[in-house]
Amino acid sequence: MEPTALLEPGFDLPPGVADRLRREQGEVSGGAARRMSLRQVFEASSGFHLALMQASNNRFFADAVLRLTRLRRLIGDIIATGQERLTSQSAKHLAILDSIERGDMAEASARMPRHLNAGRASKARLVAQGTLPVPGGLAASE
């Protein structure tokens, strides 16, 4: 859904929003995440995705991501907080933002699934290693 939303003809990310996203992602990748709560890290990451979907000016995309974010908050989404992972995630966010600001929406759209898949794989690896708890107490094999 997100790669498609980036290609919407009405996509418009206001410069002020882009600046805020760049600042937030820079803080996370610059080590500030060590001083941030898990909630703040979650909000910086999910806020990035929500802002892009709102910029699509497609209310269906924006509504879907808003609902997904609310669901992730409710179930306590798994957040891998290692600084290396957060730095990598923020770098990918910034690369997507760079593409958007250059007006290269095809590149931004192509970067998004790679970013999302890397996040899923990282979380799955940590759960399988037993270094990241699964919400609700389920074992990684369940």
PDB file of C-alpha atoms in Angstrom:
ATOM      1  CA  MET A   1       0.000   0.000   0.000  1.00  0.00           C
ATOM      2  CA  GLU A   2       2.717   2.498   0.938  1.00  0.00           C
ATOM      3  CA  PRO A   3       4.714   2.191  -2.312  1.00  0.00           C
ATOM      4  CA  THR A   4       1.504   2.795  -4.265  1.00  0.00           C
ATOM      5  CA  ALA A   5       0.560   5.796  -2.139  1.00  0.00           C
ATOM      6  CA  LEU A   6       3.898   7.420  -2.948  1.00  0.00           C
ATOM      7  CA  LEU A   7       2.930   7.322  -6.625  1.00  0.00           C
ATOM      8  CA  GLU A   8      -0.453   9.019  -6.139  1.00  0.00           C
ATOM      9  CA  PRO A   9      -0.791  12.003  -8.513  1.00  0.00           C
ATOM     10  CA  GLY A  10      -1.831  14.271  -5.619  1.00  0.00           C
ATOM     11  CA  PHE A  11       1.140  13.357  -3.405  1.00  0.00           C
ATOM     12  CA  ASP A  12       2.388  16.517  -1.704  1.00  0.00           C
ATOM     13  CA  LEU A  13       4.706  16.496   1.292  1.00  0.00           C
ATOM     14  CA  PRO A  14       4.838  20.042   2.668  1.00  0.00           C
ATOM     15  CA  PRO A  15       8.405  21.290   3.287  1.00  0.00           C
ATOM     16  CA  GLY A  16       7.693  21.824   6.987  1.00  0.00           C
ATOM     17  CA  VAL A  17       6.586  18.215   7.393  1.00  0.00           C
ATOM     18  CA  ALA A  18       9.631  16.975   5.474  1.00  0.00           C
ATOM     19  CA  ASP A  19      11.875  19.058   7.751  1.00  0.00           C
ATOM     20  CA  ARG A  20      10.231  17.605  10.866  1.00  0.00           C
ATOM     21  CA  LEU A  21      10.578  14.042   9.588  1.00  0.00           C
ATOM     22  CA  ARG A  22      14.230  14.631   8.690  1.00  0.00           C
ATOM     23  CA  ARG A  23      14.932  16.074  12.156  1.00  0.00           C
ATOM     24  CA  GLU A  24      13.186  13.189  13.951  1.00  0.00           C
ATOM     25  CA  GLN A  25      14.942  10.519  11.911  1.00  0.00           C
ATOM     26  CA  GLY A  26      18.268  12.272  12.396  1.00  0.00           C
ATOM     27  CA  GLU A  27      17.743  12.229  16.158  1.00  0.00           C
ATOM     28  CA  VAL A  28      17.000   8.497  16.158  1.00  0.00           C
ATOM     29  CA  SER A  29      19.973   7.615  13.976  1.00  0.00           C
ATOM     30  CA  GLY A  30      22.247  10.056  15.786  1.00  0.00           C
ATOM     31  CA  GLY A  31      22.028   8.154  19.050  1.00  0.00           C
ATOM     32  CA  ALA A  32      19.220  10.100  20.702  1.00  0.00           C
ATOM     33  CA  ALA A  33      17.222   6.851  20.640  1.00  0.00           C
ATOM     34  CA  ARG A  34      19.264   5.727  23.644  1.00  0.00           C
ATOM     35  CA  ARG A  35      17.534   8.456  25.648  1.00  0.00           C
ATOM     36  CA  MET A  36      14.112   7.910  24.085  1.00  0.00           C
ATOM     37  CA  SER A  37      11.379   5.710  25.484  1.00  0.00           C
ATOM     38  CA  LEU A  38      10.139   2.782  23.406  1.00  0.00           C
ATOM     39  CA  ARG A  39       6.972   4.817  22.794  1.00  0.00           C
ATOM     40  CA  GLN A  40       8.985   7.757  21.418  1.00  0.00           C
ATOM     41  CA  VAL A  41      10.950   5.480  19.091  1.00  0.00           C
ATOM     42  CA  PHE A  42       7.690   3.871  17.929  1.00  0.00           C
ATOM     43  CA  GLU A  43       6.097   7.282  17.326  1.00  0.00           C
ATOM     44  CA  ALA A  44       9.083   8.529  15.298  1.00  0.00           C
ATOM     45  CA  SER A  45       8.956   5.449  13.063  1.00  0.00           C
ATOM     46  CA  SER A  46       5.200   5.144  12.679  1.00  0.00           C
ATOM     47  CA  GLY A  47       4.881   8.928  12.368  1.00  0.00           C
ATOM     48  CA  PHE A  48       7.179   8.842   9.351  1.00  0.00           C
ATOM     49  CA  HIS A  49       4.954   6.324   7.577  1.00  0.00           C
ATOM     50  CA  LEU A  50       1.748   8.089   8.599  1.00  0.00           C
ATOM     51  CA  ALA A  51       2.994  11.460   7.326  1.00  0.00           C
ATOM     52  CA  LEU A  52       3.819   9.971   3.929  1.00  0.00           C
ATOM     53  CA  MET A  53       0.416   8.356   3.629  1.00  0.00           C
ATOM     54  CA  GLN A  54      -1.291  11.618   4.582  1.00  0.00           C
ATOM     55  CA  ALA A  55       0.812  13.368   1.927  1.00  0.00           C
ATOM     56  CA  SER A  56      -0.646  11.002  -0.674  1.00  0.00           C
ATOM     57  CA  ASN A  57      -3.860  13.007  -0.316  1.00  0.00           C
ATOM     58  CA  ASN A  58      -5.727   9.720  -0.635  1.00  0.00           C
ATOM     59  CA  ARG A  59      -7.965   9.446   2.392  1.00  0.00           C
ATOM     60  CA  PHE A  60      -8.224   5.673   2.053  1.00  0.00           C
ATOM     61  CA  PHE A  61      -4.459   5.173   2.302  1.00  0.00           C
ATOM     62  CA  ALA A  62      -4.150   7.658   5.154  1.00  0.00           C
ATOM     63  CA  ASP A  63      -7.051   6.069   7.035  1.00  0.00           C
ATOM     64  CA  ALA A  64      -5.663   2.539   6.569  1.00  0.00           C
ATOM     65  CA  VAL A  65      -2.233   3.474   7.943  1.00  0.00           C
ATOM     66  CA  LEU A  66      -3.789   5.399  10.820  1.00  0.00           C
ATOM     67  CA  ARG A  67      -5.870   2.341  11.755  1.00  0.00           C
ATOM     68  CA  LEU A  68      -2.835   0.067  11.439  1.00  0.00           C
ATOM     69  CA  THR A  69      -0.794   2.374  13.684  1.00  0.00           C
ATOM     70  CA  ARG A  70      -3.566   2.354  16.291  1.00  0.00           C
ATOM     71  CA  LEU A  71      -3.688  -1.446  16.143  1.00  0.00           C
ATOM     72  CA  ARG A  72       0.088  -1.701  16.509  1.00  0.00           C
ATOM     73  CA  ARG A  73      -0.111   0.549  19.601  1.00  0.00           C
ATOM     74  CA  LEU A  74      -2.914  -1.556  21.046  1.00  0.00           C
ATOM     75  CA  ILE A  75      -1.122  -4.889  20.685  1.00  0.00           C
ATOM     76  CA  GLY A  76       2.261  -3.507  21.696  1.00  0.00           C
ATOM     77  CA  ASP A  77       4.102  -3.906  18.414  1.00  0.00           C
ATOM     78  CA  ILE A  78       7.536  -5.473  18.640  1.00  0.00           C
ATOM     79  CA  ILE A  79      10.225  -2.818  18.487  1.00  0.00           C
ATOM     80  CA  ALA A  80      13.824  -3.857  18.107  1.00  0.00           C
ATOM     81  CA  THR A  81      15.702  -1.091  19.842  1.00  0.00           C
ATOM     82  CA  GLY A  82      19.323  -1.898  19.054  1.00  0.00           C
ATOM     83  CA  GLN A  83      21.076   1.289  17.979  1.00  0.00           C
ATOM     84  CA  GLU A  84      22.433  -0.394  14.842  1.00  0.00           C
ATOM     85  CA  ARG A  85      18.916  -1.362  13.725  1.00  0.00           C
ATOM     86  CA  LEU A  86      17.489   2.061  14.558  1.00  0.00           C
ATOM     87  CA  THR A  87      20.305   3.784  12.667  1.00  0.00           C
ATOM     88  CA  SER A  88      19.694   1.555   9.635  1.00  0.00           C
ATOM     89  CA  GLN A  89      15.932   2.133   9.794  1.00  0.00           C
ATOM     90  CA  SER A  90      16.369   5.891  10.023  1.00  0.00           C
ATOM     91  CA  ALA A  91      18.861   5.862   7.150  1.00  0.00           C
ATOM     92  CA  LYS A  92      16.263   4.093   5.000  1.00  0.00           C
ATOM     93  CA  HIS A  93      13.620   6.635   6.050  1.00  0.00           C
ATOM     94  CA  LEU A  94      15.978   9.473   5.121  1.00  0.00           C
ATOM     95  CA  ALA A  95      16.786   7.879   1.733  1.00  0.00           C
ATOM     96  CA  ILE A  96      13.055   7.650   0.979  1.00  0.00           C
ATOM     97  CA  LEU A  97      12.643  11.261   2.045  1.00  0.00           C
ATOM     98  CA  ASP A  98      15.601  12.299  -0.168  1.00  0.00           C
ATOM     99  CA  SER A  99      13.914  10.655  -3.166  1.00  0.00           C
ATOM    100  CA  ILE A 100      10.630  12.413  -2.410  1.00  0.00           C
ATOM    101  CA  GLU A 101      12.294  15.806  -2.056  1.00  0.00           C
ATOM    102  CA  ARG A 102      14.067  15.290  -5.401  1.00  0.00           C
ATOM    103  CA  GLY A 103      10.688  14.500  -6.932  1.00  0.00           C
ATOM    104  CA  ASP A 104      11.775  10.938  -7.770  1.00  0.00           C
ATOM    105  CA  MET A 105       8.626   9.211  -6.604  1.00  0.00           C
ATOM    106  CA  ALA A 106       9.415   6.012  -8.536  1.00  0.00           C
ATOM    107  CA  GLU A 107      12.642   5.646  -6.556  1.00  0.00           C
ATOM    108  CA  ALA A 108      10.875   6.433  -3.264  1.00  0.00           C
ATOM    109  CA  SER A 109       8.236   3.846  -4.093  1.00  0.00           C
ATOM    110  CA  ALA A 110      10.895   1.244  -4.938  1.00  0.00           C
ATOM    111  CA  ARG A 111      12.762   1.908  -1.682  1.00  0.00           C
ATOM    112  CA  MET A 112       9.687   1.486   0.522  1.00  0.00           C
ATOM    113  CA  PRO A 113       9.115  -2.288   0.165  1.00  0.00           C
ATOM    114  CA  ARG A 114      12.834  -2.951   0.717  1.00  0.00           C
ATOM    115  CA  HIS A 115      12.621  -0.929   3.925  1.00  0.00           C
ATOM    116  CA  LEU A 116       9.437  -2.657   5.106  1.00  0.00           C
ATOM    117  CA  ASN A 117      10.757  -6.130   4.304  1.00  0.00           C
ATOM    118  CA  ALA A 118      14.044  -5.457   6.102  1.00  0.00           C
ATOM    119  CA  GLY A 119      12.106  -4.418   9.217  1.00  0.00           C
ATOM    120  CA  ARG A 120       9.990  -7.551   9.152  1.00  0.00           C
ATOM    121  CA  ALA A 121      13.044  -9.766   8.659  1.00  0.00           C
ATOM    122  CA  SER A 122      14.926  -8.050  11.493  1.00  0.00           C
ATOM    123  CA  LYS A 123      12.057  -8.500  13.939  1.00  0.00           C
ATOM    124  CA  ALA A 124      11.517 -12.129  12.901  1.00  0.00           C
ATOM    125  CA  ARG A 125      15.229 -12.868  13.374  1.00  0.00           C
ATOM    126  CA  LEU A 126      15.235 -11.378  16.872  1.00  0.00           C
ATOM    127  CA  VAL A 127      12.117 -13.322  17.861  1.00  0.00           C
ATOM    128  CA  ALA A 128      13.610 -16.564  16.490  1.00  0.00           C
ATOM    129  CA  GLN A 129      16.826 -15.952  18.458  1.00  0.00           C
ATOM    130  CA  GLY A 130      14.776 -15.403  21.588  1.00  0.00           C
ATOM    131  CA  THR A 131      16.288 -11.945  22.100  1.00  0.00           C
ATOM    132  CA  LEU A 132      13.010 -10.124  21.551  1.00  0.00           C
ATOM    133  CA  PRO A 133       9.817 -11.011  23.425  1.00  0.00           C
ATOM    134  CA  VAL A 134       6.633 -11.682  21.522  1.00  0.00           C
ATOM    135  CA  PRO A 135       3.587  -9.699  22.762  1.00  0.00           C
ATOM    136  CA  GLY A 136       1.106 -11.840  24.645  1.00  0.00           C
ATOM    137  CA  GLY A 137       3.766 -14.277  25.784  1.00  0.00           C
ATOM    138  CA  LEU A 138       3.622 -16.493  22.710  1.00  0.00           C
ATOM    139  CA  ALA A 139       6.713 -18.510  21.952  1.00  0.00           C
ATOM    140  CA  ALA A 140       8.442 -17.731  18.663  1.00  0.00           C
ATOM    141  CA  SER A 141       7.492 -21.182  17.369  1.00  0.00           C
ATOM    142  CA  GLU A 142       3.725 -20.756  18.002  1.00  0.00           C
TER     143      GLU A 142
END
